C-alpha cells in the first residue's frame, strides 16, 4: 500500500492556499469603475503616442462592425449626430475594456480548471481504451490511471460550476450567450438559443459528468474486486463497460467541447473542434501518467514498471503530439485557405492579439516533442521523458488559454497573479486528490489476466 | 582460386539455434553467417551484431525532402512567378506557407521512405536478377543454418556443434570471393 508523503501533502495544500489567495486577489482587483478604465486608457494613449490613438480608433470601428445595425445607422446619420455618436463610441469602448478586465480572473480560473480536468478525462479515455483493446503492456499502470481519474468527478463539477457561476453570480464573464441583453440584440445567438441556454447547458454538463463518473466508479470497483476474485468475471465486466463507455465518451466529449470551450465564441463553429480538444486531452493525460509512474518508481513504490513501459508511454506522447498538430493544422489550414469571414475571425483575433502564444504553442506541442521524442533510446531515459512532458503540458495549458482568453479578455491578456495562482490552486487540488486516491488501493493490480504479460513486457 | 573451409551446422528449431549461438559465442568462435526462414527475435543481440543505423539515414533523407519541398515551392510560387491565385498572399514564403504544408509533408515522407528502402537494398545487396546466396534451400522453409569459419580446428568445432543440437554438420570448401 502506498502512503502519501507528508512533504507532498503539505506541498499540495500550500499550493491550494496560495492559489486561493491569488485568485481572491485577482477577483478583488478586477472590478474597475468606468472612470478608472477611462483614465487608464487615456494614460495608455499618452504613453504610446499617436500610434496607439489610431489603433484605438480602428478598434472602435472594428467594434462597431460587430454590431452591424449600429454602424449602418451611423452611416445614415448626418454630421451633427455624428459627433454625439463619437461620444457614444468612446463610452462603449471604455465599457468594453472594463468588461474585459473584469473577465480576466474568471477566465484564468476557468482555463486552469479545465486544463487539469481535461488531464483526468484524457486519462479516463486512455484507461478505457487499454481495457477495451486488452492491451498486454499496461495493466501494471492501471492503478496509476485510476488514481488520476479520481479527479474527473470533482474537476468536472468545478469546471461546470465556474461556467454556470460566471452567468449567475458573475456578469456573464466567460459565455456571452448567457447574457439575455446580448441575445436580445443578436440574431445569430437567438438562432442558437435552443441549444445555448443556461439551464440546458447545466443539465447537459451534469449528464456528461454523471456518465464519466459512473464509468470511473464501476471500472475502479471491478478492478479492485478482481484483486481478490477467483475468476475473471470482474475483468469481463470492466471490459464490457469500457467498450460502452468509449461510445458514450466520444459523443459526450464532442458535445462537452462545443459547450464548455467552443461556445465562448458563440458566433464561430468548427466541425473538427471536438477531436482537436480530445487530442490535447489525450496527450496531456498520457504525459501525466508517465510523470506519476516515474515519480512513484523513483520513490521505490512501482518497481514493476520498467523502462519499456515508459518507452511505450513516451511513444504515445510522441504520437498524440503529432496527432494534435495534425488536427490543429487541419482546422487552421481549412479556415485560412477558404478565408470565409464568419469563420476566419476566430484566427484573426488569435494571430493579431496572441501571436506569440498561438504559434509558440505549436513549437511546444509539436516541433519540440517531435524532435526530442523521435529517438528510441531517449524515450527510455526518465529525465528526458520528464523534460519533454513538462514542455508538452505547458504547451497544452497555452492551448486551452488561447482557446478561451481571446473570447473573454481579448487583447487585455497577460500572465499575472490571476493566471499563475489559478494554476497553483488546481495543481494543488489535482495532486492532493490524485495522490490520496493512490493510497486507497495497492499500486499494482493483483490478478488481471494480462498482468503476467505486462510484468514481463519488454520492447 | 583459393578456397576456405567452413562448417555448416543445421538446426530445426529456433530455440535450439539461439542457445547454440550463445554457446558458440561463449567458446569464442566466429560465426560467419546464419540463415533462417523467418526473423528470430533476439538473434542479432545473441550474435552481437551492431544495431542498424537505417533510421538515422531515414531522418536525414526526410530533412532533404523537406528542404526540396521548401526550395521548390519558394522558387515556383514566390520568386519565379508570384501570381495572385485566388487572393492567396504570394509576397513571401511564410505568408503562403499553410498552402505548402501538404506538399512539404508528403515530400518529406516520400524521401524518407523511398531513399531508406533504396539504402536498405544497397546495403543488403539486393536487386532483381541477383543470384541467390543460399547454401541450402531448406533454410527458406523450416531449417536454420549456422556457418562457422574453420581454422584447422574441425574436430573440436564438430563436437561442440553436435553438443548444441545440430541435426546435420557439413564441412564445405568455399570459394573465397
PDB file of C-alpha atoms in Angstrom, chain A residues 248-428:
ATOM      1  CA  UNK A 248     -20.614   7.346 -24.693  1.00  0.00           C
ATOM      2  CA  UNK A 249     -17.381   9.257 -24.287  1.00  0.00           C
ATOM      3  CA  UNK A 250     -16.880  10.172 -27.902  1.00  0.00           C
ATOM      4  CA  UNK A 251     -20.392  11.640 -28.099  1.00  0.00           C
ATOM      5  CA  UNK A 252     -20.235  13.474 -24.811  1.00  0.00           C
ATOM      6  CA  UNK A 253     -16.692  14.680 -25.318  1.00  0.00           C
ATOM      7  CA  UNK A 254     -17.751  16.269 -28.601  1.00  0.00           C
ATOM      8  CA  UNK A 255     -20.717  17.990 -27.053  1.00  0.00           C
ATOM      9  CA  UNK A 256     -18.698  18.993 -23.997  1.00  0.00           C
ATOM     10  CA  UNK A 257     -16.110  20.680 -26.180  1.00  0.00           C
ATOM     11  CA  UNK A 258     -18.823  22.651 -28.011  1.00  0.00           C
ATOM     12  CA  UNK A 259     -20.420  23.641 -24.735  1.00  0.00           C
ATOM     13  CA  UNK A 260     -17.500  24.337 -22.496  1.00  0.00           C
ATOM     14  CA  UNK A 261     -14.997  25.694 -24.977  1.00  0.00           C
ATOM     15  CA  UNK A 262     -16.365  26.471 -28.426  1.00  0.00           C
ATOM     16  CA  UNK A 263     -19.346  28.414 -27.069  1.00  0.00           C
ATOM     17  CA  UNK A 264     -17.062  31.108 -25.640  1.00  0.00           C
ATOM     18  CA  UNK A 265     -17.051  32.254 -29.277  1.00  0.00           C
ATOM     19  CA  UNK A 266     -20.733  31.658 -29.955  1.00  0.00           C
ATOM     20  CA  UNK A 267     -20.587  33.144 -33.463  1.00  0.00           C
ATOM     21  CA  UNK A 268     -17.955  30.675 -34.536  1.00  0.00           C
ATOM     22  CA  UNK A 269     -18.099  26.961 -35.166  1.00  0.00           C
ATOM     23  CA  UNK A 270     -15.779  24.269 -36.399  1.00  0.00           C
ATOM     24  CA  UNK A 271     -16.545  20.644 -37.130  1.00  0.00           C
ATOM     25  CA  UNK A 272     -13.330  19.001 -36.042  1.00  0.00           C
ATOM     26  CA  UNK A 273     -13.029  21.044 -32.883  1.00  0.00           C
ATOM     27  CA  UNK A 274     -14.045  18.174 -30.603  1.00  0.00           C
ATOM     28  CA  UNK A 275     -11.338  15.905 -31.985  1.00  0.00           C
ATOM     29  CA  UNK A 276      -8.849  18.667 -31.599  1.00  0.00           C
ATOM     30  CA  UNK A 277      -9.755  19.116 -27.946  1.00  0.00           C
ATOM     31  CA  UNK A 278      -9.620  15.356 -27.476  1.00  0.00           C
ATOM     32  CA  UNK A 279      -6.106  15.113 -28.921  1.00  0.00           C
ATOM     33  CA  UNK A 280      -4.869  17.741 -26.472  1.00  0.00           C
ATOM     34  CA  UNK A 281      -6.631  15.919 -23.684  1.00  0.00           C
ATOM     35  CA  UNK A 282      -5.124  12.554 -24.549  1.00  0.00           C
ATOM     36  CA  UNK A 283      -1.568  13.784 -24.869  1.00  0.00           C
ATOM     37  CA  UNK A 284      -1.661  15.735 -21.591  1.00  0.00           C
ATOM     38  CA  UNK A 285      -3.271  12.774 -19.843  1.00  0.00           C
ATOM     39  CA  UNK A 286      -0.657  10.310 -21.077  1.00  0.00           C
ATOM     40  CA  UNK A 287       2.098  12.719 -20.084  1.00  0.00           C
ATOM     41  CA  UNK A 288       0.737  12.879 -16.563  1.00  0.00           C
ATOM     42  CA  UNK A 289       0.531   9.059 -16.399  1.00  0.00           C
ATOM     43  CA  UNK A 290       4.218   8.983 -17.299  1.00  0.00           C
ATOM     44  CA  UNK A 291       5.031  11.651 -14.706  1.00  0.00           C
ATOM     45  CA  UNK A 292       3.235   9.925 -11.851  1.00  0.00           C
ATOM     46  CA  UNK A 293       4.592   6.480 -12.792  1.00  0.00           C
ATOM     47  CA  UNK A 294       8.126   7.874 -12.897  1.00  0.00           C
ATOM     48  CA  UNK A 295       7.627   9.667  -9.582  1.00  0.00           C
ATOM     49  CA  UNK A 296       6.310   6.555  -7.852  1.00  0.00           C
ATOM     50  CA  UNK A 297       9.030   4.429  -9.421  1.00  0.00           C
ATOM     51  CA  UNK A 298      11.764   6.818  -8.319  1.00  0.00           C
ATOM     52  CA  UNK A 299      10.395   6.536  -4.776  1.00  0.00           C
ATOM     53  CA  UNK A 300      10.583   2.750  -4.995  1.00  0.00           C
ATOM     54  CA  UNK A 301       6.828   2.188  -5.000  1.00  0.00           C
ATOM     55  CA  UNK A 302       6.452   0.896  -8.509  1.00  0.00           C
ATOM     56  CA  UNK A 303       9.433  -1.365  -9.174  1.00  0.00           C
ATOM     57  CA  UNK A 304       7.383  -3.405 -11.565  1.00  0.00           C
ATOM     58  CA  UNK A 305       7.254  -0.585 -14.113  1.00  0.00           C
ATOM     59  CA  UNK A 306      10.312  -0.949 -16.342  1.00  0.00           C
ATOM     60  CA  UNK A 307      11.739   1.345 -18.960  1.00  0.00           C
ATOM     61  CA  UNK A 308       9.788  -0.406 -21.711  1.00  0.00           C
ATOM     62  CA  UNK A 309       6.552   0.819 -20.109  1.00  0.00           C
ATOM     63  CA  UNK A 310       7.981   4.325 -20.014  1.00  0.00           C
ATOM     64  CA  UNK A 311       9.077   3.864 -23.610  1.00  0.00           C
ATOM     65  CA  UNK A 312       5.510   2.974 -24.585  1.00  0.00           C
ATOM     66  CA  UNK A 313       4.077   5.989 -22.777  1.00  0.00           C
ATOM     67  CA  UNK A 314       6.645   8.216 -24.459  1.00  0.00           C
ATOM     68  CA  UNK A 315       5.650   6.753 -27.826  1.00  0.00           C
ATOM     69  CA  UNK A 316       2.055   7.680 -27.081  1.00  0.00           C
ATOM     70  CA  UNK A 317       3.172  11.185 -26.078  1.00  0.00           C
ATOM     71  CA  UNK A 318       5.028  11.441 -29.370  1.00  0.00           C
ATOM     72  CA  UNK A 319       2.195  10.046 -31.466  1.00  0.00           C
ATOM     73  CA  UNK A 320      -0.569  12.073 -29.872  1.00  0.00           C
ATOM     74  CA  UNK A 321       1.513  15.253 -30.096  1.00  0.00           C
ATOM     75  CA  UNK A 322       1.687  14.728 -33.840  1.00  0.00           C
ATOM     76  CA  UNK A 323      -2.000  13.844 -33.939  1.00  0.00           C
ATOM     77  CA  UNK A 324      -2.763  17.071 -32.092  1.00  0.00           C
ATOM     78  CA  UNK A 325      -0.652  19.058 -34.537  1.00  0.00           C
ATOM     79  CA  UNK A 326      -2.375  17.337 -37.448  1.00  0.00           C
ATOM     80  CA  UNK A 327      -5.796  18.385 -36.155  1.00  0.00           C
ATOM     81  CA  UNK A 328      -4.605  21.884 -35.236  1.00  0.00           C
ATOM     82  CA  UNK A 329      -3.266  22.356 -38.716  1.00  0.00           C
ATOM     83  CA  UNK A 330      -6.284  20.785 -40.417  1.00  0.00           C
ATOM     84  CA  UNK A 331      -8.574  23.177 -38.599  1.00  0.00           C
ATOM     85  CA  UNK A 332      -6.351  26.176 -39.181  1.00  0.00           C
ATOM     86  CA  UNK A 333      -5.476  25.486 -42.788  1.00  0.00           C
ATOM     87  CA  UNK A 334      -9.026  24.799 -43.957  1.00  0.00           C
ATOM     88  CA  UNK A 335     -10.249  28.049 -42.450  1.00  0.00           C
ATOM     89  CA  UNK A 336      -7.207  30.042 -43.586  1.00  0.00           C
ATOM     90  CA  UNK A 337      -7.479  28.656 -47.103  1.00  0.00           C
ATOM     91  CA  UNK A 338     -11.165  29.309 -47.643  1.00  0.00           C
ATOM     92  CA  UNK A 339     -10.981  32.571 -45.691  1.00  0.00           C
ATOM     93  CA  UNK A 340     -14.738  32.826 -45.121  1.00  0.00           C
ATOM     94  CA  UNK A 341     -15.238  35.917 -42.962  1.00  0.00           C
ATOM     95  CA  UNK A 342     -17.584  34.303 -40.449  1.00  0.00           C
ATOM     96  CA  UNK A 343     -15.081  31.553 -39.712  1.00  0.00           C
ATOM     97  CA  UNK A 344     -11.791  33.316 -40.090  1.00  0.00           C
ATOM     98  CA  UNK A 345     -12.350  35.964 -37.400  1.00  0.00           C
ATOM     99  CA  UNK A 346     -11.539  33.270 -34.855  1.00  0.00           C
ATOM    100  CA  UNK A 347      -7.990  33.001 -36.133  1.00  0.00           C
ATOM    101  CA  UNK A 348      -7.573  36.670 -36.937  1.00  0.00           C
ATOM    102  CA  UNK A 349      -8.091  37.679 -33.305  1.00  0.00           C
ATOM    103  CA  UNK A 350      -5.692  34.961 -32.225  1.00  0.00           C
ATOM    104  CA  UNK A 351      -2.995  35.831 -34.723  1.00  0.00           C
ATOM    105  CA  UNK A 352      -3.237  39.568 -34.077  1.00  0.00           C
ATOM    106  CA  UNK A 353      -3.540  39.620 -30.301  1.00  0.00           C
ATOM    107  CA  UNK A 354      -1.966  36.292 -29.321  1.00  0.00           C
ATOM    108  CA  UNK A 355       0.659  35.856 -31.995  1.00  0.00           C
ATOM    109  CA  UNK A 356       3.493  34.591 -29.822  1.00  0.00           C
ATOM    110  CA  UNK A 357       1.340  32.243 -27.812  1.00  0.00           C
ATOM    111  CA  UNK A 358      -0.649  30.995 -30.778  1.00  0.00           C
ATOM    112  CA  UNK A 359       2.373  29.968 -32.827  1.00  0.00           C
ATOM    113  CA  UNK A 360       4.636  29.389 -29.845  1.00  0.00           C
ATOM    114  CA  UNK A 361       2.408  26.609 -28.597  1.00  0.00           C
ATOM    115  CA  UNK A 362       2.801  24.919 -31.964  1.00  0.00           C
ATOM    116  CA  UNK A 363       6.526  24.762 -31.302  1.00  0.00           C
ATOM    117  CA  UNK A 364       5.989  23.473 -27.762  1.00  0.00           C
ATOM    118  CA  UNK A 365       3.296  20.965 -28.685  1.00  0.00           C
ATOM    119  CA  UNK A 366       4.617  19.715 -31.991  1.00  0.00           C
ATOM    120  CA  UNK A 367       8.134  20.668 -33.056  1.00  0.00           C
ATOM    121  CA  UNK A 368       9.728  20.074 -29.672  1.00  0.00           C
ATOM    122  CA  UNK A 369       8.161  16.670 -28.872  1.00  0.00           C
ATOM    123  CA  UNK A 370       8.627  15.627 -32.493  1.00  0.00           C
ATOM    124  CA  UNK A 371      12.372  16.180 -32.432  1.00  0.00           C
ATOM    125  CA  UNK A 372      13.008  15.210 -28.809  1.00  0.00           C
ATOM    126  CA  UNK A 373      10.930  12.057 -28.616  1.00  0.00           C
ATOM    127  CA  UNK A 374      11.857  10.661 -32.024  1.00  0.00           C
ATOM    128  CA  UNK A 375      14.930   8.770 -30.873  1.00  0.00           C
ATOM    129  CA  UNK A 376      14.048   5.368 -29.493  1.00  0.00           C
ATOM    130  CA  UNK A 377      16.804   5.394 -26.870  1.00  0.00           C
ATOM    131  CA  UNK A 378      15.818   8.777 -25.445  1.00  0.00           C
ATOM    132  CA  UNK A 379      12.284   7.566 -24.801  1.00  0.00           C
ATOM    133  CA  UNK A 380      13.652   5.215 -22.147  1.00  0.00           C
ATOM    134  CA  UNK A 381      15.514   7.912 -20.192  1.00  0.00           C
ATOM    135  CA  UNK A 382      13.319   9.198 -17.341  1.00  0.00           C
ATOM    136  CA  UNK A 383      14.658  12.746 -17.195  1.00  0.00           C
ATOM    137  CA  UNK A 384      14.301  13.066 -20.957  1.00  0.00           C
ATOM    138  CA  UNK A 385      10.657  11.998 -20.812  1.00  0.00           C
ATOM    139  CA  UNK A 386      10.042  14.378 -17.907  1.00  0.00           C
ATOM    140  CA  UNK A 387      11.608  17.322 -19.742  1.00  0.00           C
ATOM    141  CA  UNK A 388       9.590  16.627 -22.880  1.00  0.00           C
ATOM    142  CA  UNK A 389       6.480  16.148 -20.735  1.00  0.00           C
ATOM    143  CA  UNK A 390       6.878  19.494 -18.987  1.00  0.00           C
ATOM    144  CA  UNK A 391       7.115  21.209 -22.372  1.00  0.00           C
ATOM    145  CA  UNK A 392       4.032  19.338 -23.589  1.00  0.00           C
ATOM    146  CA  UNK A 393       1.999  20.273 -20.505  1.00  0.00           C
ATOM    147  CA  UNK A 394       2.995  23.944 -20.741  1.00  0.00           C
ATOM    148  CA  UNK A 395       2.102  23.841 -24.429  1.00  0.00           C
ATOM    149  CA  UNK A 396      -1.329  22.399 -23.776  1.00  0.00           C
ATOM    150  CA  UNK A 397      -2.035  24.858 -20.995  1.00  0.00           C
ATOM    151  CA  UNK A 398      -1.308  27.596 -23.532  1.00  0.00           C
ATOM    152  CA  UNK A 399      -3.530  25.772 -25.993  1.00  0.00           C
ATOM    153  CA  UNK A 400      -6.502  25.979 -23.608  1.00  0.00           C
ATOM    154  CA  UNK A 401      -5.542  29.557 -22.779  1.00  0.00           C
ATOM    155  CA  UNK A 402      -5.624  30.560 -26.428  1.00  0.00           C
ATOM    156  CA  UNK A 403      -8.971  28.823 -26.872  1.00  0.00           C
ATOM    157  CA  UNK A 404     -10.659  30.723 -24.022  1.00  0.00           C
ATOM    158  CA  UNK A 405      -8.921  34.060 -23.474  1.00  0.00           C
ATOM    159  CA  UNK A 406      -9.353  35.792 -26.853  1.00  0.00           C
ATOM    160  CA  UNK A 407     -13.119  35.463 -26.480  1.00  0.00           C
ATOM    161  CA  UNK A 408     -13.252  36.850 -22.960  1.00  0.00           C
ATOM    162  CA  UNK A 409     -10.416  39.304 -22.357  1.00  0.00           C
ATOM    163  CA  UNK A 410      -9.375  39.949 -25.949  1.00  0.00           C
ATOM    164  CA  UNK A 411      -6.156  41.915 -26.204  1.00  0.00           C
ATOM    165  CA  UNK A 412      -6.176  42.622 -22.447  1.00  0.00           C
ATOM    166  CA  UNK A 413      -4.429  39.359 -21.651  1.00  0.00           C
ATOM    167  CA  UNK A 414      -1.276  38.756 -19.706  1.00  0.00           C
ATOM    168  CA  UNK A 415       0.239  36.176 -17.392  1.00  0.00           C
ATOM    169  CA  UNK A 416      -0.005  37.527 -13.915  1.00  0.00           C
ATOM    170  CA  UNK A 417      -1.268  36.702 -10.478  1.00  0.00           C
ATOM    171  CA  UNK A 418      -4.757  35.559 -11.598  1.00  0.00           C
ATOM    172  CA  UNK A 419      -3.368  33.045 -14.117  1.00  0.00           C
ATOM    173  CA  UNK A 420      -0.485  31.711 -12.059  1.00  0.00           C
ATOM    174  CA  UNK A 421      -2.469  31.386  -8.855  1.00  0.00           C
ATOM    175  CA  UNK A 422      -5.313  29.631 -10.678  1.00  0.00           C
ATOM    176  CA  UNK A 423      -2.837  27.095 -11.994  1.00  0.00           C
ATOM    177  CA  UNK A 424      -1.399  26.686  -8.493  1.00  0.00           C
ATOM    178  CA  UNK A 425      -4.840  26.228  -6.985  1.00  0.00           C
ATOM    179  CA  UNK A 426      -5.838  23.463  -9.374  1.00  0.00           C
ATOM    180  CA  UNK A 427      -2.405  21.865  -9.454  1.00  0.00           C
ATOM    181  CA  UNK A 428      -2.575  21.568  -5.680  1.00  0.00           C
TER     182      UNK A 428
END
